[in-house]
Amino acid sequence: MKLAKYSIGVDYGTLSGRAVLVEVGSGKEVATAVKEYTHGVMDEFLPNGTTKLEDDWALQHPNDYLEVLQTTIPAILKESGVSADDVIGLGIDFTACTVLPIQVDGTPLCMTEEFADHPHSYVKLWKHHAAQDEANRLNEIAEQRGEEFLKRYGGKISSEWMIPKIWQILNEAPEIYEAADNIVEATDWVISQLTGEIKRNSCTAGYKAIWHKQDGYPAKDFFKALDPRLENVVEEKLSNKIFSIGSKAGEITEKAAKLTGLNPGTAVAVANVDAHVSLPAVGITEPGKLLMIMGTSTCHVLLGEEEKVVPGMCGVVEDGVIPGYMGYEAGQSCVGDHFEWFIENCVPEGYFTEAKERGVNIHELLTEKANKLQVGESGLLALDWWNGNRSTLVDADLTGVLIGATLLTKPEEIYRALIEATAYGTRMIVEAFRDNGVPVDEVFACGGIAEKNTLMMQIYADVLNTEIKISASSQTPALGSAMFGAVAAGTERGGYDNITEAAKEMGRVKEETYLPVSDNAKVYEQLFAEYEKLYDYFGRGENNVMKTLKNIKKAQGLATLDVEAKPVF
């Protein structure tokens, strides 16, 4: 009898990290453990409690990532009773672009005494949008110079990505830029803590750092055109050595073994991104199948056979998702965050009381009430830009809109309108792919929202007028990471030679799917037509009121700070 072998996947999200122990071959999830980040998302103050952060900042503490490994991996081994001897591999995935400056020995600058109170020394989370000015300038210069790489990213580089964030550090804290021996993706940093060596992965390099498998990074003279101090940024802070996803990064060191409880020598996969690693977990290994990874934000990932230019996409990267194919990415910056904002700020106390009396959470109550509404009954229409627009406008300075509200508008009507807005945003992305020669024949979804919110998934099926298949795993990214861990181990240790083989055996979706309701789809056609008009009106320069309001807010905020700073006699 052949003894079972196991692989571990660790999924680093926005608020917590989770580890899943998976049986190689069957894909069975044996045990799961979650660790919330001790410092969470720092968007107001540093850990010292006194250093205030400006608007659009979102930081994390790298030690939180190590605590995830230290807590969750021993927990799943203990819960399952599985011996570390039977764990053949480990893979991780991360939000992106999430970056940090480090010393040559791997120590994050924020974990040094010198820079512990300096905001720019910390991890800049994916939703850190304070580098928008740098992104705007980068796009302007790249367009003026006719840089070819812009086409691969839909015409714009996002403020969420590596180069704008590095440039912000250089502009606002040159001392941090100078002190950093490397600026790395958090996912690559965590792998280095496990294996003792930094190996930058092809996924984040390609999608978030303007790297191309054939062409490499943009030329030095482009970086010099941005800022003379950036001319040698690749050689000084990044690296031309990029390692393909699906390959082995190294093995667990003695130090990492003590941290995790795994055996030294356990195979570790090259790091990955939470969205991209999810495709094989639902069995996608071929073109035409779009996966929505739905959480605080949504990422849309799709395989293609040719490199096409799709305006507003986040990127197209050769071998970026599955070796042998072009991997396309688009996304929405505000989905789960959208609904959480509404719950925290706009729902009356009576609703919370009712939810408590009925023994349901507030989201369940609002979903139930929203589900009783007919399509279009609320008279509301929203733009889903509460956290900017990632695709197809690539503009973090855009903000939310709600139209049609009256004195009779109820919370559940707004809640439904916000759900519908995210569905319309996804449809804009799907149509952009199709209009530019990238087929979307099937739609899949994964993540907590896809698994739990039946109303939302039905709305998406109706708005897209397409069947939606749901991942069978409640931990899709972690399962995908575990699969890559099994590939890193290879067949000689009981794993796989490539991710396609792993996906055939371990990837799966639920039997039940969401089918569009014809009558609903017809009404949503009308509503989507109006959404498109608002999308273009506010998003393509005809009305820049959102940016004007942001500028006024910023100016008034600075004026307030100035007044507070002046002594009163």
JSON list of N, CA, C and O in Angstrom, two decimals, residues 419-438:
[
{"chain": "A", "resi": 419, "resn": "ILE", "atom": "N", "xyz": [-23.53, 45.61, -5.07]},
{"chain": "A", "resi": 419, "resn": "ILE", "atom": "CA", "xyz": [-23.23, 44.29, -5.64]},
{"chain": "A", "resi": 419, "resn": "ILE", "atom": "C", "xyz": [-23.33, 44.35, -7.16]},
{"chain": "A", "resi": 419, "resn": "ILE", "atom": "O", "xyz": [-22.44, 43.89, -7.89]},
{"chain": "A", "resi": 420, "resn": "GLU", "atom": "N", "xyz": [-24.42, 44.94, -7.65]},
{"chain": "A", "resi": 420, "resn": "GLU", "atom": "CA", "xyz": [-24.62, 45.03, -9.10]},
{"chain": "A", "resi": 420, "resn": "GLU", "atom": "C", "xyz": [-23.51, 45.83, -9.76]},
{"chain": "A", "resi": 420, "resn": "GLU", "atom": "O", "xyz": [-23.04, 45.49, -10.86]},
{"chain": "A", "resi": 421, "resn": "ALA", "atom": "N", "xyz": [-23.05, 46.89, -9.08]},
{"chain": "A", "resi": 421, "resn": "ALA", "atom": "CA", "xyz": [-21.98, 47.71, -9.64]},
{"chain": "A", "resi": 421, "resn": "ALA", "atom": "C", "xyz": [-20.72, 46.89, -9.87]},
{"chain": "A", "resi": 421, "resn": "ALA", "atom": "O", "xyz": [-20.04, 47.04, -10.90]},
{"chain": "A", "resi": 422, "resn": "THR", "atom": "N", "xyz": [-20.39, 46.00, -8.93]},
{"chain": "A", "resi": 422, "resn": "THR", "atom": "CA", "xyz": [-19.20, 45.18, -9.12]},
{"chain": "A", "resi": 422, "resn": "THR", "atom": "C", "xyz": [-19.39, 44.19, -10.27]},
{"chain": "A", "resi": 422, "resn": "THR", "atom": "O", "xyz": [-18.44, 43.86, -10.97]},
{"chain": "A", "resi": 423, "resn": "ALA", "atom": "N", "xyz": [-20.62, 43.73, -10.46]},
{"chain": "A", "resi": 423, "resn": "ALA", "atom": "CA", "xyz": [-20.90, 42.83, -11.58]},
{"chain": "A", "resi": 423, "resn": "ALA", "atom": "C", "xyz": [-20.75, 43.57, -12.92]},
{"chain": "A", "resi": 423, "resn": "ALA", "atom": "O", "xyz": [-20.21, 43.03, -13.89]},
{"chain": "A", "resi": 424, "resn": "TYR", "atom": "N", "xyz": [-21.24, 44.82, -12.97]},
{"chain": "A", "resi": 424, "resn": "TYR", "atom": "CA", "xyz": [-21.07, 45.62, -14.19]},
{"chain": "A", "resi": 424, "resn": "TYR", "atom": "C", "xyz": [-19.59, 45.85, -14.48]},
{"chain": "A", "resi": 424, "resn": "TYR", "atom": "O", "xyz": [-19.15, 45.81, -15.64]},
{"chain": "A", "resi": 425, "resn": "GLY", "atom": "N", "xyz": [-18.82, 46.11, -13.42]},
{"chain": "A", "resi": 425, "resn": "GLY", "atom": "CA", "xyz": [-17.39, 46.31, -13.60]},
{"chain": "A", "resi": 425, "resn": "GLY", "atom": "C", "xyz": [-16.71, 45.09, -14.19]},
{"chain": "A", "resi": 425, "resn": "GLY", "atom": "O", "xyz": [-15.84, 45.20, -15.06]},
{"chain": "A", "resi": 426, "resn": "THR", "atom": "N", "xyz": [-17.12, 43.91, -13.74]},
{"chain": "A", "resi": 426, "resn": "THR", "atom": "CA", "xyz": [-16.58, 42.67, -14.30]},
{"chain": "A", "resi": 426, "resn": "THR", "atom": "C", "xyz": [-16.99, 42.53, -15.77]},
{"chain": "A", "resi": 426, "resn": "THR", "atom": "O", "xyz": [-16.18, 42.12, -16.61]},
{"chain": "A", "resi": 427, "resn": "ARG", "atom": "N", "xyz": [-18.22, 42.89, -16.07]},
{"chain": "A", "resi": 427, "resn": "ARG", "atom": "CA", "xyz": [-18.66, 42.78, -17.48]},
{"chain": "A", "resi": 427, "resn": "ARG", "atom": "C", "xyz": [-17.85, 43.71, -18.38]},
{"chain": "A", "resi": 427, "resn": "ARG", "atom": "O", "xyz": [-17.52, 43.34, -19.52]},
{"chain": "A", "resi": 428, "resn": "MET", "atom": "N", "xyz": [-17.51, 44.91, -17.90]},
{"chain": "A", "resi": 428, "resn": "MET", "atom": "CA", "xyz": [-16.66, 45.80, -18.70]},
{"chain": "A", "resi": 428, "resn": "MET", "atom": "C", "xyz": [-15.34, 45.12, -19.02]},
{"chain": "A", "resi": 428, "resn": "MET", "atom": "O", "xyz": [-14.82, 45.23, -20.14]},
{"chain": "A", "resi": 429, "resn": "ILE", "atom": "N", "xyz": [-14.79, 44.40, -18.06]},
{"chain": "A", "resi": 429, "resn": "ILE", "atom": "CA", "xyz": [-13.53, 43.70, -18.24]},
{"chain": "A", "resi": 429, "resn": "ILE", "atom": "C", "xyz": [-13.68, 42.56, -19.25]},
{"chain": "A", "resi": 429, "resn": "ILE", "atom": "O", "xyz": [-12.86, 42.40, -20.17]},
{"chain": "A", "resi": 430, "resn": "VAL", "atom": "N", "xyz": [-14.72, 41.76, -19.10]},
{"chain": "A", "resi": 430, "resn": "VAL", "atom": "CA", "xyz": [-14.96, 40.63, -20.01]},
{"chain": "A", "resi": 430, "resn": "VAL", "atom": "C", "xyz": [-15.12, 41.13, -21.45]},
{"chain": "A", "resi": 430, "resn": "VAL", "atom": "O", "xyz": [-14.55, 40.57, -22.39]},
{"chain": "A", "resi": 431, "resn": "GLU", "atom": "N", "xyz": [-15.89, 42.20, -21.62]},
{"chain": "A", "resi": 431, "resn": "GLU", "atom": "CA", "xyz": [-16.12, 42.73, -22.97]},
{"chain": "A", "resi": 431, "resn": "GLU", "atom": "C", "xyz": [-14.83, 43.32, -23.56]},
{"chain": "A", "resi": 431, "resn": "GLU", "atom": "O", "xyz": [-14.61, 43.23, -24.77]},
{"chain": "A", "resi": 432, "resn": "ALA", "atom": "N", "xyz": [-14.00, 43.90, -22.71]},
{"chain": "A", "resi": 432, "resn": "ALA", "atom": "CA", "xyz": [-12.71, 44.43, -23.20]},
{"chain": "A", "resi": 432, "resn": "ALA", "atom": "C", "xyz": [-11.84, 43.30, -23.75]},
{"chain": "A", "resi": 432, "resn": "ALA", "atom": "O", "xyz": [-11.21, 43.44, -24.80]},
{"chain": "A", "resi": 433, "resn": "PHE", "atom": "N", "xyz": [-11.80, 42.16, -23.04]},
{"chain": "A", "resi": 433, "resn": "PHE", "atom": "CA", "xyz": [-11.04, 41.02, -23.55]},
{"chain": "A", "resi": 433, "resn": "PHE", "atom": "C", "xyz": [-11.60, 40.54, -24.88]},
{"chain": "A", "resi": 433, "resn": "PHE", "atom": "O", "xyz": [-10.87, 40.36, -25.86]},
{"chain": "A", "resi": 434, "resn": "ARG", "atom": "N", "xyz": [-12.90, 40.32, -24.93]},
{"chain": "A", "resi": 434, "resn": "ARG", "atom": "CA", "xyz": [-13.53, 39.80, -26.15]},
{"chain": "A", "resi": 434, "resn": "ARG", "atom": "C", "xyz": [-13.35, 40.75, -27.33]},
{"chain": "A", "resi": 434, "resn": "ARG", "atom": "O", "xyz": [-13.06, 40.32, -28.45]},
{"chain": "A", "resi": 435, "resn": "ASP", "atom": "N", "xyz": [-13.52, 42.05, -27.08]},
{"chain": "A", "resi": 435, "resn": "ASP", "atom": "CA", "xyz": [-13.42, 43.04, -28.15]},
{"chain": "A", "resi": 435, "resn": "ASP", "atom": "C", "xyz": [-12.02, 43.13, -28.74]},
{"chain": "A", "resi": 435, "resn": "ASP", "atom": "O", "xyz": [-11.83, 43.65, -29.84]},
{"chain": "A", "resi": 436, "resn": "ASN", "atom": "N", "xyz": [-11.03, 42.65, -27.98]},
{"chain": "A", "resi": 436, "resn": "ASN", "atom": "CA", "xyz": [-9.65, 42.76, -28.43]},
{"chain": "A", "resi": 436, "resn": "ASN", "atom": "C", "xyz": [-9.00, 41.41, -28.75]},
{"chain": "A", "resi": 436, "resn": "ASN", "atom": "O", "xyz": [-7.78, 41.27, -28.72]},
{"chain": "A", "resi": 437, "resn": "GLY", "atom": "N", "xyz": [-9.85, 40.43, -29.05]},
{"chain": "A", "resi": 437, "resn": "GLY", "atom": "CA", "xyz": [-9.35, 39.18, -29.59]},
{"chain": "A", "resi": 437, "resn": "GLY", "atom": "C", "xyz": [-8.90, 38.14, -28.59]},
{"chain": "A", "resi": 437, "resn": "GLY", "atom": "O", "xyz": [-8.21, 37.18, -28.96]},
{"chain": "A", "resi": 438, "resn": "VAL", "atom": "N", "xyz": [-9.28, 38.30, -27.31]},
{"chain": "A", "resi": 438, "resn": "VAL", "atom": "CA", "xyz": [-8.96, 37.29, -26.30]},
{"chain": "A", "resi": 438, "resn": "VAL", "atom": "C", "xyz": [-10.27, 36.61, -25.90]},
{"chain": "A", "resi": 438, "resn": "VAL", "atom": "O", "xyz": [-11.09, 37.21, -25.20]}
]
